[in-house]
Coordinates of C-alpha atoms and ligand atoms in Angstrom, one line a residue:
M1 CA 304.5 69.3 94.1
V2 CA 304.8 67.2 90.9
E3 CA 301.2 66.2 91.2
D4 CA 300.2 69.8 91.0
A5 CA 301.9 70.3 87.7
R6 CA 299.8 67.6 86.1
P7 CA 296.6 68.5 84.4
A8 CA 293.4 68.1 86.3
N9 CA 291.5 64.8 85.8
E10 CA 288.7 66.2 83.8
S11 CA 291.1 67.1 81.0
A12 CA 292.6 63.6 80.9
P13 CA 292.1 61.9 77.5
P14 CA 289.8 58.8 77.4
R15 CA 291.4 55.5 77.8
A16 CA 292.1 53.6 74.6
A17 CA 290.2 50.5 75.7
V18 CA 287.2 51.0 73.4
G19 CA 284.8 48.4 71.9
F20 CA 286.1 46.3 69.0
L21 CA 283.7 47.9 66.5
R22 CA 284.6 51.5 67.7
G23 CA 288.3 50.7 67.6
L24 CA 290.4 51.2 64.5
S25 CA 290.6 47.4 63.8
G26 CA 286.9 46.9 63.9
K27 CA 286.2 49.8 61.6
L28 CA 288.8 48.6 59.2
L29 CA 287.4 45.1 59.1
L30 CA 283.9 46.4 58.4
L31 CA 285.0 48.9 55.8
T32 CA 287.0 46.2 53.9
I33 CA 284.0 43.9 53.8
V34 CA 281.8 46.6 52.5
F35 CA 284.3 47.8 49.9
V36 CA 284.9 44.2 48.6
M37 CA 281.2 43.6 48.4
L38 CA 280.8 46.8 46.4
A39 CA 283.5 45.7 44.0
E40 CA 281.7 42.4 43.6
V41 CA 278.5 44.2 42.8
L42 CA 280.3 46.2 40.1
I43 CA 281.6 43.1 38.6
F44 CA 278.3 41.3 38.9
V45 CA 276.3 43.7 36.7
P46 CA 278.2 43.1 33.5
S47 CA 278.8 39.5 34.2
V48 CA 275.2 38.6 34.7
A49 CA 274.4 40.3 31.3
N50 CA 277.2 38.3 29.7
M51 CA 275.9 35.0 31.3
R52 CA 272.5 35.6 29.8
I53 CA 273.8 36.2 26.3
R54 CA 276.0 33.0 26.6
W55 CA 273.0 31.0 27.8
L56 CA 270.9 32.1 24.9
E57 CA 273.7 31.4 22.5
D58 CA 274.0 27.9 23.9
R59 CA 270.4 27.4 23.5
L60 CA 270.4 28.6 19.9
N61 CA 273.3 26.4 19.0
T62 CA 271.7 23.3 20.6
V63 CA 268.4 24.0 18.7
A64 CA 270.4 24.8 15.5
A65 CA 272.1 21.3 15.6
A66 CA 268.7 19.6 15.7
A67 CA 267.2 22.1 13.1
V68 CA 270.0 21.5 10.6
V69 CA 269.3 17.7 10.7
V70 CA 265.6 18.2 10.2
D71 CA 266.2 20.8 7.5
G72 CA 268.4 18.2 5.6
L73 CA 265.3 16.0 5.2
Q74 CA 264.2 18.5 2.6
N75 CA 260.5 18.8 2.1
I76 CA 259.3 16.0 4.2
E77 CA 256.8 17.3 6.7
L78 CA 257.7 16.3 10.2
P79 CA 255.1 14.2 12.0
R80 CA 253.3 16.2 14.8
A81 CA 254.6 13.8 17.5
V82 CA 258.2 14.2 16.4
Q83 CA 257.7 18.0 16.2
R84 CA 256.5 18.1 19.8
E85 CA 259.3 16.0 21.1
T86 CA 261.9 18.2 19.3
L87 CA 260.3 21.3 20.9
M88 CA 260.0 19.7 24.3
A89 CA 263.7 18.6 24.3
T90 CA 264.9 22.2 23.6
G91 CA 262.1 23.9 25.6
T92 CA 261.0 25.9 22.7
K93 CA 257.6 27.0 21.2
A94 CA 258.8 27.3 17.6
I95 CA 261.9 26.9 15.5
V96 CA 262.4 28.7 12.1
I97 CA 265.3 28.7 9.7
R98 CA 265.5 31.8 7.6
R99 CA 267.4 32.0 4.3
K100 CA 267.7 34.8 1.9
D101 CA 265.2 33.3 -0.4
A102 CA 262.9 31.3 1.9
S103 CA 262.2 30.5 5.5
R104 CA 261.3 27.2 6.8
M105 CA 259.3 26.5 10.0
I106 CA 261.0 23.4 11.4
A107 CA 258.6 22.8 14.3
T108 CA 255.9 24.7 16.1
V109 CA 253.3 24.2 18.8
D110 CA 249.6 24.2 17.9
M111 CA 249.0 27.7 19.0
P112 CA 252.1 30.0 18.7
P113 CA 251.9 32.4 21.6
A114 CA 252.2 36.2 21.4
I115 CA 255.8 37.6 21.6
D116 CA 256.8 39.8 24.4
G117 CA 260.3 40.7 23.3
E118 CA 262.8 40.1 20.5
Y119 CA 266.5 39.6 20.9
D120 CA 269.3 39.5 18.4
I121 CA 272.2 37.5 19.7
A122 CA 274.7 38.8 17.1
N123 CA 273.9 42.4 17.5
F124 CA 273.7 44.0 21.0
T125 CA 275.2 46.9 22.9
A126 CA 276.7 46.4 26.4
L127 CA 274.2 48.7 28.0
G128 CA 271.3 47.1 26.2
A129 CA 272.5 43.7 27.3
I130 CA 272.7 44.8 31.0
R131 CA 269.2 46.4 30.7
D132 CA 267.7 43.2 29.2
A133 CA 269.5 41.0 31.8
F134 CA 267.9 43.0 34.7
D135 CA 264.6 43.1 32.9
T136 CA 264.5 39.3 32.8
L137 CA 265.7 39.0 36.4
L138 CA 263.2 41.4 37.9
F139 CA 260.1 41.0 35.7
G140 CA 260.7 37.9 33.6
G141 CA 259.6 34.3 34.1
K142 CA 256.3 34.2 32.3
R143 CA 257.1 36.0 29.1
V144 CA 257.6 34.7 25.6
M145 CA 260.7 35.8 23.7
R146 CA 261.9 35.6 20.2
V147 CA 265.6 35.0 19.8
Y148 CA 267.6 34.8 16.7
G149 CA 271.2 34.5 15.6
P150 CA 273.4 33.2 12.8
L151 CA 273.1 29.5 11.9
G152 CA 276.7 28.3 12.3
E153 CA 279.0 29.7 9.6
S154 CA 276.2 29.9 7.0
D155 CA 274.4 33.1 6.1
A156 CA 271.1 31.6 7.3
T157 CA 269.5 32.7 10.6
I158 CA 268.0 30.4 13.2
E159 CA 265.2 31.8 15.2
L160 CA 263.3 30.4 18.1
V161 CA 260.4 31.3 20.2
M162 CA 260.6 30.3 23.8
K163 CA 259.4 31.1 27.4
D164 CA 262.0 32.9 29.5
G165 CA 261.3 30.8 32.6
S166 CA 264.3 28.6 32.4
L167 CA 266.6 31.4 31.4
R168 CA 265.5 33.4 34.5
N169 CA 266.0 30.3 36.7
A170 CA 269.6 29.9 35.4
M171 CA 270.2 33.5 36.0
L172 CA 268.9 33.3 39.5
V173 CA 271.1 30.4 40.3
Y174 CA 274.1 32.3 38.8
S175 CA 273.4 35.4 40.8
R176 CA 273.1 33.3 44.0
N177 CA 276.4 31.7 43.3
V178 CA 278.1 35.0 42.6
F179 CA 276.6 36.3 45.8
L180 CA 277.9 33.5 47.9
L181 CA 281.3 33.7 46.2
S182 CA 281.5 37.4 46.9
I183 CA 280.9 36.8 50.6
V184 CA 283.6 34.2 50.7
I185 CA 286.0 36.4 48.7
S186 CA 285.3 39.5 50.8
L187 CA 285.7 37.7 54.0
I188 CA 289.1 36.2 52.9
T189 CA 290.3 39.6 51.5
A190 CA 289.1 41.5 54.7
A191 CA 290.8 39.0 56.9
L192 CA 294.0 39.3 55.0
I193 CA 294.0 43.1 54.8
F194 CA 293.0 43.2 58.4
L195 CA 295.8 41.0 59.5
A196 CA 298.3 42.9 57.4
I197 CA 297.2 46.4 58.7
N198 CA 296.7 45.2 62.2
R199 CA 300.4 44.0 62.2
M200 CA 301.7 47.1 60.5
L201 CA 299.6 49.8 62.1
I202 CA 297.2 48.9 64.8
V203 CA 299.6 47.0 67.0
P204 CA 302.3 49.7 67.0
I205 CA 299.7 52.4 67.5
K206 CA 298.3 50.5 70.4
R207 CA 301.8 50.2 71.8
L208 CA 302.2 54.0 71.5
T209 CA 298.9 54.7 73.2
A210 CA 299.5 52.2 76.0
S211 CA 302.9 53.8 76.6
M212 CA 301.4 57.3 76.7
Q213 CA 298.8 56.0 79.2
E214 CA 301.3 54.3 81.4
F215 CA 303.6 57.2 81.3
S216 CA 301.0 59.8 82.3
D217 CA 299.9 57.5 85.1
E218 CA 303.4 57.8 86.6
P219 CA 305.5 60.2 84.7
S220 CA 308.4 60.2 87.2
S221 CA 309.2 56.4 86.9
P222 CA 312.0 55.7 84.4
E223 CA 310.6 52.2 83.5
R224 CA 307.5 53.8 82.1
V225 CA 309.5 55.4 79.2
L226 CA 308.7 53.8 75.9
V227 CA 311.5 51.6 74.6
P228 CA 312.0 53.3 71.3
P229 CA 310.8 51.0 68.4
K230 CA 313.4 50.1 65.7
G231 CA 312.8 50.6 62.0
G232 CA 312.3 53.6 59.8
D233 CA 308.6 53.7 59.0
E234 CA 306.5 56.6 60.2
L235 CA 305.2 54.9 63.3
A236 CA 308.6 53.9 64.4
V237 CA 309.8 57.4 64.0
A238 CA 306.8 58.6 66.0
G239 CA 307.7 56.1 68.7
Q240 CA 311.3 57.3 68.8
H241 CA 310.1 60.9 69.1
L242 CA 307.6 59.9 71.9
A243 CA 310.4 58.1 73.8
S244 CA 312.7 61.1 73.6
M245 CA 309.9 63.4 74.6
Q246 CA 309.2 61.3 77.6
R247 CA 312.8 61.3 78.7
E248 CA 312.9 65.1 78.3
L249 CA 309.7 65.5 80.2
Q250 CA 311.1 63.4 83.0
K251 CA 314.1 65.5 83.2
T252 CA 312.1 68.7 83.4
L253 CA 309.8 67.2 86.0
K254 CA 312.7 66.2 88.2
Q255 CA 314.2 69.8 87.8
Q256 CA 310.9 71.3 88.6
K257 CA 310.4 69.1 91.7
S258 CA 313.8 70.2 93.1
L259 CA 313.1 73.8 92.2
A260 CA 309.7 73.6 93.9
E261 CA 311.3 72.1 97.0
L262 CA 313.9 74.8 97.0
G263 CA 311.2 77.4 96.6
L264 CA 309.3 75.9 99.6
A265 CA 312.4 76.0 101.7
V266 CA 313.2 79.6 100.7
S267 CA 309.7 80.8 101.5
K268 CA 309.9 79.1 104.9
I269 CA 313.2 80.7 105.7
N270 CA 311.9 84.0 104.5
H271 CA 308.8 83.7 106.6
D272 CA 310.8 83.2 109.8
M273 CA 313.2 85.9 108.7
R274 CA 310.4 88.4 108.4
N275 CA 309.3 87.6 112.0
I276 CA 312.8 88.1 113.3
L277 CA 313.2 91.3 111.4
S278 CA 309.9 92.6 112.7
S279 CA 311.1 92.1 116.3
A280 CA 314.3 93.9 115.3
Q281 CA 312.3 96.7 113.9
L282 CA 310.3 97.1 117.1
I283 CA 313.5 97.2 119.3
S284 CA 315.3 99.6 117.0
D285 CA 312.3 101.9 116.9
R286 CA 313.1 102.5 120.6
L287 CA 316.7 103.5 119.7
S288 CA 315.5 106.8 118.5
D289 CA 314.6 107.7 122.0
V290 CA 318.1 107.1 123.4
D291 CA 320.1 110.3 123.9
D292 CA 323.5 109.0 123.1
P293 CA 324.7 111.0 120.1
V294 CA 326.4 108.0 118.4
V295 CA 323.1 106.0 118.6
K296 CA 321.3 109.0 117.4
R297 CA 323.5 109.2 114.3
F298 CA 323.2 105.5 113.3
A299 CA 319.6 104.8 114.4
P300 CA 317.9 106.2 111.2
T301 CA 320.3 104.2 108.9
L302 CA 319.7 101.1 110.9
L303 CA 315.9 101.7 110.8
R304 CA 316.0 102.2 107.0
T305 CA 318.1 99.1 106.5
I306 CA 315.7 97.0 108.6
D307 CA 312.7 98.4 106.8
R308 CA 314.2 97.5 103.5
A309 CA 314.9 94.0 104.6
V310 CA 311.3 93.6 105.8
G311 CA 310.1 94.9 102.5
Y312 CA 312.4 92.5 100.7
T313 CA 311.1 89.4 102.5
Q314 CA 307.5 90.7 102.1
E315 CA 307.9 90.8 98.3
V316 CA 309.5 87.4 98.0
L317 CA 306.8 85.9 100.1
S318 CA 304.0 87.4 97.9
Y319 CA 305.8 86.2 94.8
G320 CA 306.3 82.8 96.4
R321 CA 302.5 82.2 96.3
T322 CA 303.5 81.1 92.8
A323 CA 300.1 81.0 91.2
E324 CA 298.2 84.2 92.1
A325 CA 294.5 83.6 93.0
E326 CA 292.1 84.0 90.1
P327 CA 291.0 87.6 90.0
R328 CA 287.6 88.2 91.7
R329 CA 286.4 90.8 89.3
R330 CA 283.7 93.4 89.7
F331 CA 283.4 97.0 88.7
V332 CA 285.4 99.2 91.1
A333 CA 285.8 103.0 91.0
L334 CA 289.3 103.8 89.9
R335 CA 289.9 107.2 91.4
P336 CA 289.5 106.3 95.1
L337 CA 291.7 103.2 94.6
V338 CA 294.5 105.3 93.1
Q339 CA 294.1 107.9 95.9
D340 CA 294.5 105.1 98.4
V341 CA 297.8 104.1 96.8
G342 CA 299.0 107.7 97.1
E343 CA 298.1 107.8 100.8
L344 CA 299.8 104.5 101.5
L345 CA 303.0 105.7 99.8
A346 CA 302.6 108.9 101.8
V347 CA 303.4 111.2 98.8
D348 CA 302.1 114.7 99.3
R349 CA 303.5 118.1 98.9
Q350 CA 305.4 117.9 102.2
S351 CA 307.3 114.9 101.0
G352 CA 308.4 116.9 98.0
I353 CA 306.7 114.7 95.5
E354 CA 303.5 115.7 93.9
F355 CA 300.9 112.9 93.3
D356 CA 298.5 114.0 90.6
V357 CA 295.4 112.0 89.9
Q358 CA 293.6 112.8 86.6
I359 CA 290.8 110.3 86.7
R360 CA 287.1 111.1 86.4
D361 CA 284.9 110.0 89.2
D362 CA 282.7 107.8 86.9
I363 CA 285.5 105.6 85.5
M364 CA 284.9 102.1 86.7
V365 CA 287.3 99.2 86.1
D366 CA 286.2 95.6 85.8
A367 CA 288.9 94.2 88.0
D368 CA 289.9 92.5 91.3
G369 CA 290.2 95.7 93.4
E370 CA 292.9 94.2 95.7
Q371 CA 295.0 93.0 92.8
L372 CA 294.6 96.3 90.9
F373 CA 295.7 98.1 94.0
R374 CA 298.9 96.0 94.1
V375 CA 299.6 96.7 90.4
V376 CA 299.2 100.5 90.8
H377 CA 301.1 100.4 94.2
N378 CA 304.0 98.5 92.8
I379 CA 304.5 101.0 89.8
C380 CA 303.9 104.1 91.9
R381 CA 306.3 102.9 94.6
N382 CA 309.0 102.4 91.9
A383 CA 308.4 106.0 90.8
V384 CA 308.6 107.3 94.4
Q385 CA 311.9 105.4 94.8
A386 CA 313.2 106.9 91.5
L387 CA 312.1 110.4 92.4
T388 CA 313.6 110.4 95.9
N389 CA 317.0 111.9 95.7
H390 CA 316.4 113.0 92.1
Q391 CA 315.9 116.6 91.0
P392 CA 314.5 117.1 87.5
E393 CA 317.0 119.2 85.5
D394 CA 314.5 121.3 83.6
G395 CA 313.0 122.7 86.8
R396 CA 309.8 120.6 86.6
P397 CA 308.4 119.5 89.9
R398 CA 309.0 116.0 91.2
M399 CA 305.7 114.5 90.2
I400 CA 303.8 111.3 89.7
S401 CA 300.7 111.6 87.6
V402 CA 298.1 108.9 87.1
S403 CA 295.4 109.3 84.5
A404 CA 292.8 106.9 83.0
V405 CA 290.4 106.9 80.1
R406 CA 287.7 104.4 79.1
T407 CA 287.4 103.6 75.4
G408 CA 284.5 101.2 74.8
S409 CA 285.2 98.3 77.1
V410 CA 288.8 99.0 77.7
V411 CA 290.2 101.2 80.5
T412 CA 293.7 102.6 79.8
I413 CA 295.7 103.6 82.9
S414 CA 298.8 105.8 82.4
I415 CA 301.3 106.2 85.3
E416 CA 303.9 108.8 84.6
D417 CA 306.8 110.4 86.6
T418 CA 309.3 113.0 86.1
G419 CA 312.2 110.9 87.4
P420 CA 315.4 109.9 85.7
G421 CA 313.8 107.3 83.4
M422 CA 314.2 103.6 83.3
P423 CA 317.9 102.6 83.5
A424 CA 319.1 100.4 80.6
K425 CA 319.9 97.5 83.0
A426 CA 316.3 97.4 84.2
R427 CA 315.0 97.7 80.6
E428 CA 316.9 94.6 79.5
N429 CA 315.0 92.3 81.9
L430 CA 311.8 94.4 82.4
F431 CA 309.0 92.4 84.0
T432 CA 311.4 89.4 84.6
A433 CA 311.3 88.2 88.3
F434 CA 314.6 88.6 90.2
R435 CA 316.3 90.0 87.1
G436 CA 314.7 93.4 86.5
S437 CA 316.1 95.2 89.5
A438 CA 318.6 98.0 88.9
R439 CA 318.8 99.4 92.4
S440 CA 320.6 98.2 95.5
G441 CA 318.2 96.3 97.7
G442 CA 315.7 95.7 95.0
T443 CA 314.2 92.3 94.3
G444 CA 313.1 92.8 90.7
L445 CA 309.8 91.4 91.7
G446 CA 307.5 94.5 91.6
L447 CA 307.0 94.8 87.9
A448 CA 307.0 91.0 87.4
I449 CA 304.1 90.7 89.9
A450 CA 302.3 93.7 88.3
R451 CA 302.5 92.0 84.9
E452 CA 301.3 88.7 86.2
L453 CA 298.3 90.3 87.7
V454 CA 297.5 92.4 84.7
L455 CA 297.7 89.3 82.4
A456 CA 295.4 87.4 84.7
H457 CA 292.9 90.1 83.9
G458 CA 293.4 89.6 80.1
G459 CA 295.1 93.1 80.0
T460 CA 298.5 94.3 78.9
I461 CA 301.2 96.4 80.6
A462 CA 304.0 98.2 78.8
L463 CA 306.7 100.8 79.2
V464 CA 306.0 103.6 76.8
E465 CA 308.6 105.9 75.4
K466 CA 307.9 109.5 76.0
P467 CA 309.5 112.8 74.8
T468 CA 310.3 114.2 78.2
P469 CA 312.6 112.6 80.8
G470 CA 310.9 110.1 83.1
T471 CA 309.0 106.9 82.9
L472 CA 305.5 106.1 81.5
F473 CA 303.8 102.8 82.1
R474 CA 300.5 102.1 80.3
I475 CA 298.1 99.5 81.5
E476 CA 295.1 98.3 79.5
L477 CA 292.3 96.4 81.2
P478 CA 289.5 95.0 79.2
D479 CA 286.0 94.4 80.7
R480 CA 285.0 90.7 81.0
P481 CA 283.1 89.6 77.9
V482 CA 279.4 89.5 78.6
R483 CA 277.9 86.0 78.8
L484 CA 274.7 86.3 76.7
D485 CA 272.8 83.7 78.6
A486 CA 273.7 85.3 82.0
F487 CA 272.7 88.7 80.6
R488 CA 269.3 87.3 79.5
A489 CA 268.7 85.5 82.8
K490 CA 269.4 88.7 84.5
G491 CA 266.9 90.5 82.3
R492 CA 264.2 88.0 82.9
S493 CA 264.4 88.0 86.7
Ligands
ADP1 N1 309.5 104.8 87.5 C1 310.8 104.3 87.4 N2 311.8 105.1 87.1 C2 313.0 104.7 87.0 N3 313.3 103.4 87.2 C3 312.4 102.5 87.4 C4 311.0 102.9 87.5 N4 310.3 101.8 87.8 C5 311.1 100.8 87.8 N5 312.4 101.2 87.6 C6 313.5 100.3 87.5 O1 313.1 99.0 87.3 C7 313.7 98.1 88.2 C8 312.7 97.0 88.5 O2 311.6 97.4 89.3 P1 310.9 96.3 90.2 O3 310.5 95.2 89.3 O4 309.8 97.0 90.9 O5 312.0 95.8 91.1 P2 312.6 96.5 92.4 O6 311.8 97.7 92.7 O7 312.5 95.5 93.5 O8 314.0 96.8 92.0 C9 314.0 99.0 89.4 O9 315.1 98.5 90.1 C10 314.3 100.3 88.8 O10 315.7 100.4 88.5
MG2 MG1 309.7 97.9 92.9

């Protein structure tokens, strides 16, 4: 019984054993690495530009030291060999010192090359420096640049012309180092973050998931209930809630199991009882033939009592089939169905109750014919029971009228009687099984079953207030929604 209450296997959630990279921890690790690398790139851009400026400054300073010495020798022309050595040592093509009044060429190669770019070390913008740095990195190596900056503290400028090859090489080495360092840093950071989050989040989450799985595998076993985690963080609270939910569920399951067992026992007893009553019914039928006046007086009462008992067991049995079968819906003509109900209840003029059917022949209901019959039968039988032994005060006939209209895709069925109306006691628990009955010998199942069947059709049933005495039930039954693909397939074939 308990197994029945659990959801079918296809709706079971997937197990938590997923691949590392699809699990939370794997994703987390990858994301951390990516984010740290991204941060490193953001840091790299300005830092490589800065490195280039520093490198050029260094070079200018080195050259300046030599140049100042040479400059101090006043107007002595440097021999060619010395010039070349000076230039070679600093990797430059030409060195010039400019003062306000005059400039002096300290050294130069024989054929000064054409200049590809000029850079002022003392005046630059951040964006300009970044742009120049990437320009050198991407396209440099073979170009000639002129670089100038202040000569120490003096107001003179030192200027040199050089190839950018060695600058670019230095920048490449720097970039490679930064890259390697980034990898190391991101790995370390990722590992640290991973460990921290794994401990704080993933492990508790995994414990929760595992507990849910174990519990759903065997919900009735008490040792499968999660031991509530201590602590006050969100996951601990979730764990505590889960544990109490599992305990509650276990209690409900236990109750349900005993209820189901009880129900089974009742329906077995009921079934046998019905057979016994049926034989009693058969035998007592013969009593009517006996001539004894005492027997003649009591026989009808006895018969009625047994009839009622049979009806009682019948209803309980049909309710005991707890879940009604899915309605097998097709379009059924409503009028003959209602007339059949009238015949089964044997209401006709002779019985003193009028059965009036106001339904056009062409009204079709999209419903399970057998179930709809039971709905109408249950309601009409109640009406018959209410009308028997009741005489409407205002002289109206004792009458049950059933009418129906179709509005678009909904059929509305109204079942009305001129009886005494719904007693307050029945109103309180209307449509509630075993509670709604307000007459002796009633089970309170008829309306509950009717409602269950109507709901299974996606419809509604309600007791409607009306101005005249009596009872009015209204049932609304919608057609099934049309499945577009099925409709098209039908059209094609
Ligand atoms: N048409 C009606 N007129 C008056 N009372 C009604 C009518 N239909 C239902 N009832 C009241 O509602 C109660 C519940 O009905 P139902 O669920 O069929 O249970 P049962 O017929 O076994 O008592 C009835 O006992 C009766 O008192
Ligand atoms: Mg009834």
